[in-house]
Amino acid sequence: MGVGEELRFPDTFLFGTATSATQVEGHCAQSDWAAFAREPGRVRGGDTPDAACDQLHRFREDVALQARLCMGAHRLSIEWARVEREPGEFDPAAWDHYRDVLGAHLDAGITPMVTVHHFTLPRWVALRGGLLSQELPALLSRFAERAVEALGDLCQLWVTLNEPNMLALQAHLVGVWPPARSSPVEAVRAHQNLFRAHAAMYRAMHEAAGRRGHSIEVGVAHHLRVIEPDRFGRLADRMWAALFERLFNDAFARAVCDSGLHDFFGVNYYSRDLVRFSAAHARAGFLRRLVPEGAEVSDLGWEIYPEGLGYVLDAWWPRARVPIYITENGIADADDDQRPRFLVRHLAEVARAIERGVDVRGYMHWSLLDGFEWAEGYAPRFGLVEVDHATQERSPRPSAELYARIARARRIDADGAGIAGAAGAAGAARGACGTCGTSNDGGAAPA
Ligand code: FCB
């Protein structure tokens, strides 16, 4: 960021956080992930999502925390296995729970964004073929339709599917998520089936909203990476990078854009891959992903590459032709020594993209809390707020206070001296923001 550069966000821009049901709620034994995590060796450290962050019982505390941090939006998901325990039997108490959750957000002035499907399936769907089942589009669209009927008066922004590309890859090719398969053919079939599901969900959700007189906007949260050949001089690396780009980044997102079946375009952006063709990586489609030598990486070894978010926005804005939300962006950083700079540098990319004319409406940081990170268990710490999973105590990290300060000021200052704002940000937590209705001193975060 250049010295003296000041970046401002529009008044309507939504600063928020993101979570998903399985990763934070706890207490749902009926999902495929609950069963999978119990199989030895599936999840690091033998962790399970059984308790997660106990948000099922603590959502009011968490919403209060979001409000205190001046958040204007929050992306959350509904646990399919909780609301439809048996085929076609929807539990009214579960819908009531989600009505309470959304109501709490609205009462706190926080705009909710609801994801219908975030990776997990009810066990009964998994047993009927899961992502490969011919029934999947019909089952998911029925669930989505019921969700809009039950919650459509409380939520305008809806995501059909979270990262269908990542789900198909991890579940059916890399084999580290249920049902732990390693079949390129299955991965392609799952991916295509998820596209059919999205199309059916999009239509069913709009029809349901129309019948009830609700106005909703529906999109997909696409996982988009920057993909480059590791060795430009090697044809095989270039070919594999192009193939990965096409199958992973492009296929689903392009199909959605071409079909016009979306009202906004969700971007989940984390990192860049240098791609190498590798005979030793047959299981992963002969693809080896590397980070540039000497690059700064997160606790999970992912390269920190903020410029990539700018590239992704520039690449997809002309194709998407609908407003964009950053539906996820974050870092595993237990010490919180990288997150402040990560946050500011990625937000700066968003602000610059807006200046270039890209219609980005909001940014949801992954994540509000340290949650259950799938096969990695509770080890990676993505939370702005630290969670002690033994006591469920929540402690906002300095980066949470910094983010609050940025959200309150709606701008980032550049003084060329790195992050100086983290310490001075503590005042934000005292409640001076638009969301919590108290005074705004206009202080911004130096970047
Ligand atoms: C994304 C997932 C999300 C979380 C982050 C770290 O791929 O959508 O659930 O695990 O990665």
Short mmCIF file of C-alpha atoms in Angstrom, two decimals, residues 13-247:
data_model
loop_
_atom_site.label_atom_id
_atom_site.label_comp_id
_atom_site.label_asym_id
_atom_site.label_seq_id
_atom_site.Cartn_x
_atom_site.Cartn_y
_atom_site.Cartn_z
CA PHE A 13 -20.64 -1.53 2.19
CA LEU A 14 -21.21 -4.45 4.58
CA PHE A 15 -18.37 -5.39 6.91
CA GLY A 16 -19.08 -8.78 8.42
CA THR A 17 -17.97 -12.20 9.49
CA ALA A 18 -18.73 -15.75 8.33
CA THR A 19 -19.30 -19.13 9.98
CA SER A 20 -20.99 -22.40 9.03
CA ALA A 21 -23.33 -24.53 11.11
CA THR A 22 -21.23 -27.68 11.57
CA GLN A 23 -18.15 -25.65 12.37
CA VAL A 24 -19.65 -23.69 15.24
CA GLU A 25 -23.06 -24.95 16.39
CA GLY A 26 -22.38 -28.43 17.82
CA HIS A 27 -24.99 -30.98 18.87
CA CYS A 28 -26.01 -32.55 15.59
CA ALA A 29 -25.31 -36.27 15.48
CA GLN A 30 -27.28 -36.86 12.28
CA SER A 31 -24.84 -35.43 9.73
CA ASP A 32 -22.35 -37.28 7.55
CA TRP A 33 -19.53 -35.28 9.19
CA ALA A 34 -20.57 -36.29 12.71
CA ALA A 35 -20.27 -39.94 11.65
CA PHE A 36 -17.11 -39.43 9.58
CA ALA A 37 -15.26 -37.68 12.41
CA ARG A 38 -15.84 -40.71 14.59
CA GLU A 39 -13.92 -42.97 12.18
CA PRO A 40 -10.31 -43.34 13.36
CA GLY A 41 -7.77 -41.29 11.43
CA ARG A 42 -10.23 -39.09 9.58
CA VAL A 43 -9.82 -35.89 11.57
CA ARG A 44 -6.57 -34.56 13.01
CA GLY A 45 -6.31 -35.27 16.71
CA GLY A 46 -9.53 -37.31 16.63
CA ASP A 47 -11.53 -34.07 16.93
CA THR A 48 -15.28 -34.16 16.27
CA PRO A 49 -17.82 -31.40 15.59
CA ASP A 50 -19.96 -32.72 18.48
CA ALA A 51 -19.60 -29.59 20.62
CA ALA A 52 -17.87 -27.22 18.20
CA CYS A 53 -18.35 -23.72 19.71
CA ASP A 54 -21.67 -24.67 21.30
CA GLN A 55 -23.21 -21.86 19.31
CA LEU A 56 -26.51 -23.72 19.31
CA HIS A 57 -26.84 -22.50 22.89
CA ARG A 58 -24.64 -19.42 22.78
CA PHE A 59 -25.78 -17.63 19.64
CA ARG A 60 -27.08 -14.62 21.55
CA GLU A 61 -23.67 -14.13 23.16
CA ASP A 62 -22.03 -14.40 19.73
CA VAL A 63 -24.42 -11.93 18.12
CA ALA A 64 -23.71 -9.49 20.96
CA LEU A 65 -20.01 -9.94 20.25
CA GLN A 66 -20.53 -9.20 16.56
CA ALA A 67 -22.45 -6.05 17.44
CA ARG A 68 -19.74 -4.97 19.86
CA LEU A 69 -17.24 -5.42 17.04
CA CYS A 70 -19.29 -3.07 14.83
CA MET A 71 -20.17 -5.80 12.37
CA GLY A 72 -22.90 -4.94 9.88
CA ALA A 73 -23.38 -8.42 8.41
CA HIS A 74 -22.93 -12.09 9.18
CA ARG A 75 -22.93 -15.15 6.95
CA LEU A 76 -24.13 -18.37 8.60
CA SER A 77 -25.54 -21.68 7.41
CA ILE A 78 -28.43 -23.96 8.26
CA GLU A 79 -27.66 -27.55 9.27
CA TRP A 80 -29.68 -29.67 6.86
CA ALA A 81 -29.42 -32.74 9.13
CA ARG A 82 -30.94 -30.74 11.99
CA VAL A 83 -34.03 -29.55 10.15
CA GLU A 84 -34.74 -32.64 8.01
CA ARG A 85 -33.88 -35.54 10.27
CA GLU A 86 -35.84 -38.04 8.18
CA PRO A 87 -36.64 -37.71 4.48
CA GLY A 88 -39.38 -35.12 4.05
CA GLU A 89 -39.86 -34.58 7.79
CA PHE A 90 -38.92 -31.03 8.69
CA ASP A 91 -38.62 -30.20 12.37
CA PRO A 92 -40.58 -27.02 13.25
CA ALA A 93 -38.46 -26.54 16.38
CA ALA A 94 -35.31 -26.43 14.25
CA TRP A 95 -36.82 -23.75 12.00
CA ASP A 96 -37.84 -21.84 15.14
CA HIS A 97 -34.26 -22.00 16.33
CA TYR A 98 -33.01 -20.45 13.09
CA ARG A 99 -35.76 -17.83 13.27
CA ASP A 100 -34.41 -16.89 16.71
CA VAL A 101 -30.86 -16.74 15.34
CA LEU A 102 -31.82 -14.51 12.43
CA GLY A 103 -34.06 -12.38 14.64
CA ALA A 104 -31.18 -11.80 17.05
CA HIS A 105 -29.03 -10.58 14.16
CA LEU A 106 -31.73 -8.25 12.87
CA ASP A 107 -32.35 -6.88 16.36
CA ALA A 108 -28.64 -6.07 16.57
CA GLY A 109 -28.71 -4.30 13.20
CA ILE A 110 -26.70 -7.09 11.53
CA THR A 111 -27.69 -8.14 8.00
CA PRO A 112 -27.76 -11.93 7.77
CA MET A 113 -26.67 -13.97 4.76
CA VAL A 114 -27.82 -17.59 4.93
CA THR A 115 -26.06 -20.48 3.22
CA VAL A 116 -28.42 -23.37 2.57
CA HIS A 117 -25.73 -26.00 2.04
CA HIS A 118 -22.24 -25.69 3.55
CA PHE A 119 -20.54 -29.06 2.91
CA THR A 120 -22.53 -31.36 5.19
CA LEU A 121 -25.32 -33.83 4.40
CA PRO A 122 -27.84 -35.61 6.58
CA ARG A 123 -26.69 -39.21 7.03
CA TRP A 124 -29.78 -40.43 5.19
CA VAL A 125 -28.81 -38.40 2.11
CA ALA A 126 -25.25 -39.76 2.29
CA LEU A 127 -26.62 -43.31 2.49
CA ARG A 128 -28.70 -42.66 -0.63
CA GLY A 129 -25.62 -41.73 -2.67
CA GLY A 130 -24.79 -38.26 -1.34
CA LEU A 131 -23.35 -35.89 -3.92
CA LEU A 132 -23.64 -38.56 -6.61
CA SER A 133 -27.30 -39.28 -6.01
CA GLN A 134 -29.67 -38.56 -8.88
CA GLU A 135 -32.06 -37.31 -6.21
CA LEU A 136 -29.66 -34.66 -4.89
CA PRO A 137 -31.01 -31.70 -6.93
CA ALA A 138 -34.59 -32.52 -5.91
CA LEU A 139 -33.69 -33.08 -2.26
CA LEU A 140 -31.59 -29.93 -2.00
CA SER A 141 -34.17 -27.79 -3.78
CA ARG A 142 -36.95 -29.05 -1.49
CA PHE A 143 -34.80 -28.17 1.53
CA ALA A 144 -33.95 -24.76 0.04
CA GLU A 145 -37.60 -24.04 -0.73
CA ARG A 146 -38.62 -24.91 2.84
CA ALA A 147 -35.82 -22.71 4.16
CA VAL A 148 -37.11 -19.70 2.23
CA GLU A 149 -40.67 -20.43 3.35
CA ALA A 150 -39.55 -20.64 6.97
CA LEU A 151 -36.99 -17.83 7.04
CA GLY A 152 -37.50 -15.68 3.95
CA ASP A 153 -39.10 -12.84 5.88
CA LEU A 154 -35.97 -12.55 8.02
CA CYS A 155 -33.26 -12.84 5.39
CA GLN A 156 -32.77 -11.33 1.97
CA LEU A 157 -29.31 -12.63 1.03
CA TRP A 158 -29.06 -16.38 0.33
CA VAL A 159 -26.27 -18.68 -0.79
CA THR A 160 -27.35 -21.98 -2.34
CA LEU A 161 -24.05 -23.86 -2.11
CA ASN A 162 -20.72 -23.23 -0.46
CA GLU A 163 -17.69 -24.01 -2.61
CA PRO A 164 -19.07 -26.82 -4.78
CA ASN A 165 -15.66 -27.15 -6.46
CA MET A 166 -13.83 -27.68 -3.17
CA LEU A 167 -16.48 -30.10 -1.92
CA ALA A 168 -16.35 -32.30 -5.03
CA LEU A 169 -12.53 -32.24 -4.94
CA GLN A 170 -12.04 -33.06 -1.27
CA ALA A 171 -14.86 -35.62 -1.02
CA HIS A 172 -14.43 -37.49 -4.29
CA LEU A 173 -10.88 -36.91 -5.54
CA VAL A 174 -8.49 -36.12 -2.71
CA GLY A 175 -10.63 -38.30 -0.46
CA VAL A 176 -10.17 -36.44 2.82
CA TRP A 177 -13.85 -35.54 3.37
CA PRO A 178 -16.79 -37.94 3.41
CA PRO A 179 -17.30 -40.27 1.61
CA ALA A 180 -13.48 -40.26 1.20
CA ARG A 181 -13.37 -41.41 -2.42
CA SER A 182 -10.49 -41.00 -4.88
CA SER A 183 -12.10 -41.07 -8.28
CA PRO A 184 -11.70 -38.35 -10.92
CA VAL A 185 -14.86 -39.61 -12.64
CA GLU A 186 -16.86 -39.33 -9.43
CA ALA A 187 -15.43 -35.88 -8.69
CA VAL A 188 -16.63 -34.62 -12.08
CA ARG A 189 -20.04 -36.24 -11.59
CA ALA A 190 -20.41 -34.73 -8.11
CA HIS A 191 -19.45 -31.32 -9.47
CA GLN A 192 -22.01 -31.56 -12.29
CA ASN A 193 -24.68 -32.82 -9.93
CA LEU A 194 -24.04 -29.87 -7.62
CA PHE A 195 -24.56 -27.53 -10.56
CA ARG A 196 -27.93 -29.18 -11.28
CA ALA A 197 -28.72 -28.80 -7.59
CA HIS A 198 -27.84 -25.11 -7.63
CA ALA A 199 -30.05 -24.46 -10.66
CA ALA A 200 -32.98 -26.28 -9.03
CA MET A 201 -32.42 -24.51 -5.71
CA TYR A 202 -32.18 -21.08 -7.31
CA ARG A 203 -35.51 -21.54 -9.09
CA ALA A 204 -37.27 -23.15 -6.12
CA MET A 205 -36.10 -20.41 -3.76
CA HIS A 206 -37.31 -17.61 -6.00
CA GLU A 207 -40.63 -19.34 -6.53
CA ALA A 208 -41.08 -19.79 -2.78
CA ALA A 209 -40.13 -16.16 -2.13
CA GLY A 210 -42.53 -14.99 -4.84
CA ARG A 211 -45.42 -16.96 -3.33
CA ARG A 212 -44.76 -15.43 0.08
CA GLY A 213 -44.05 -11.93 -1.18
CA HIS A 214 -40.44 -11.95 0.07
CA SER A 215 -37.70 -10.28 -1.86
CA ILE A 216 -34.53 -12.37 -1.90
CA GLU A 217 -31.18 -12.42 -3.67
CA VAL A 218 -29.52 -15.77 -4.31
CA GLY A 219 -25.94 -16.64 -5.25
CA VAL A 220 -23.19 -19.23 -4.83
CA ALA A 221 -20.08 -18.88 -2.62
CA HIS A 222 -17.35 -19.82 -5.13
CA HIS A 223 -13.91 -20.85 -3.93
CA LEU A 224 -11.55 -19.08 -6.34
CA ARG A 225 -7.77 -19.38 -6.22
CA VAL A 226 -4.92 -17.85 -8.17
CA ILE A 227 -3.40 -20.72 -10.12
CA GLU A 228 -0.04 -20.49 -11.87
CA PRO A 229 2.42 -23.04 -13.29
CA ASP A 230 5.32 -23.66 -10.91
CA ARG A 231 7.87 -23.80 -13.71
CA PHE A 232 6.82 -21.63 -16.66
CA GLY A 233 9.43 -23.39 -18.79
CA ARG A 234 7.77 -26.82 -18.34
CA LEU A 235 4.93 -27.63 -20.67
CA ALA A 236 3.50 -30.24 -18.27
CA ASP A 237 3.26 -27.66 -15.46
CA ARG A 238 1.60 -25.14 -17.76
CA MET A 239 -0.87 -27.75 -18.98
CA TRP A 240 -1.72 -28.93 -15.47
CA ALA A 241 -2.14 -25.36 -14.24
CA ALA A 242 -4.48 -24.64 -17.16
CA LEU A 243 -6.42 -27.83 -16.49
CA PHE A 244 -6.75 -27.11 -12.77
CA GLU A 245 -7.79 -23.54 -13.53
CA ARG A 246 -10.43 -24.77 -15.91
CA LEU A 247 -11.84 -27.60 -13.82
#
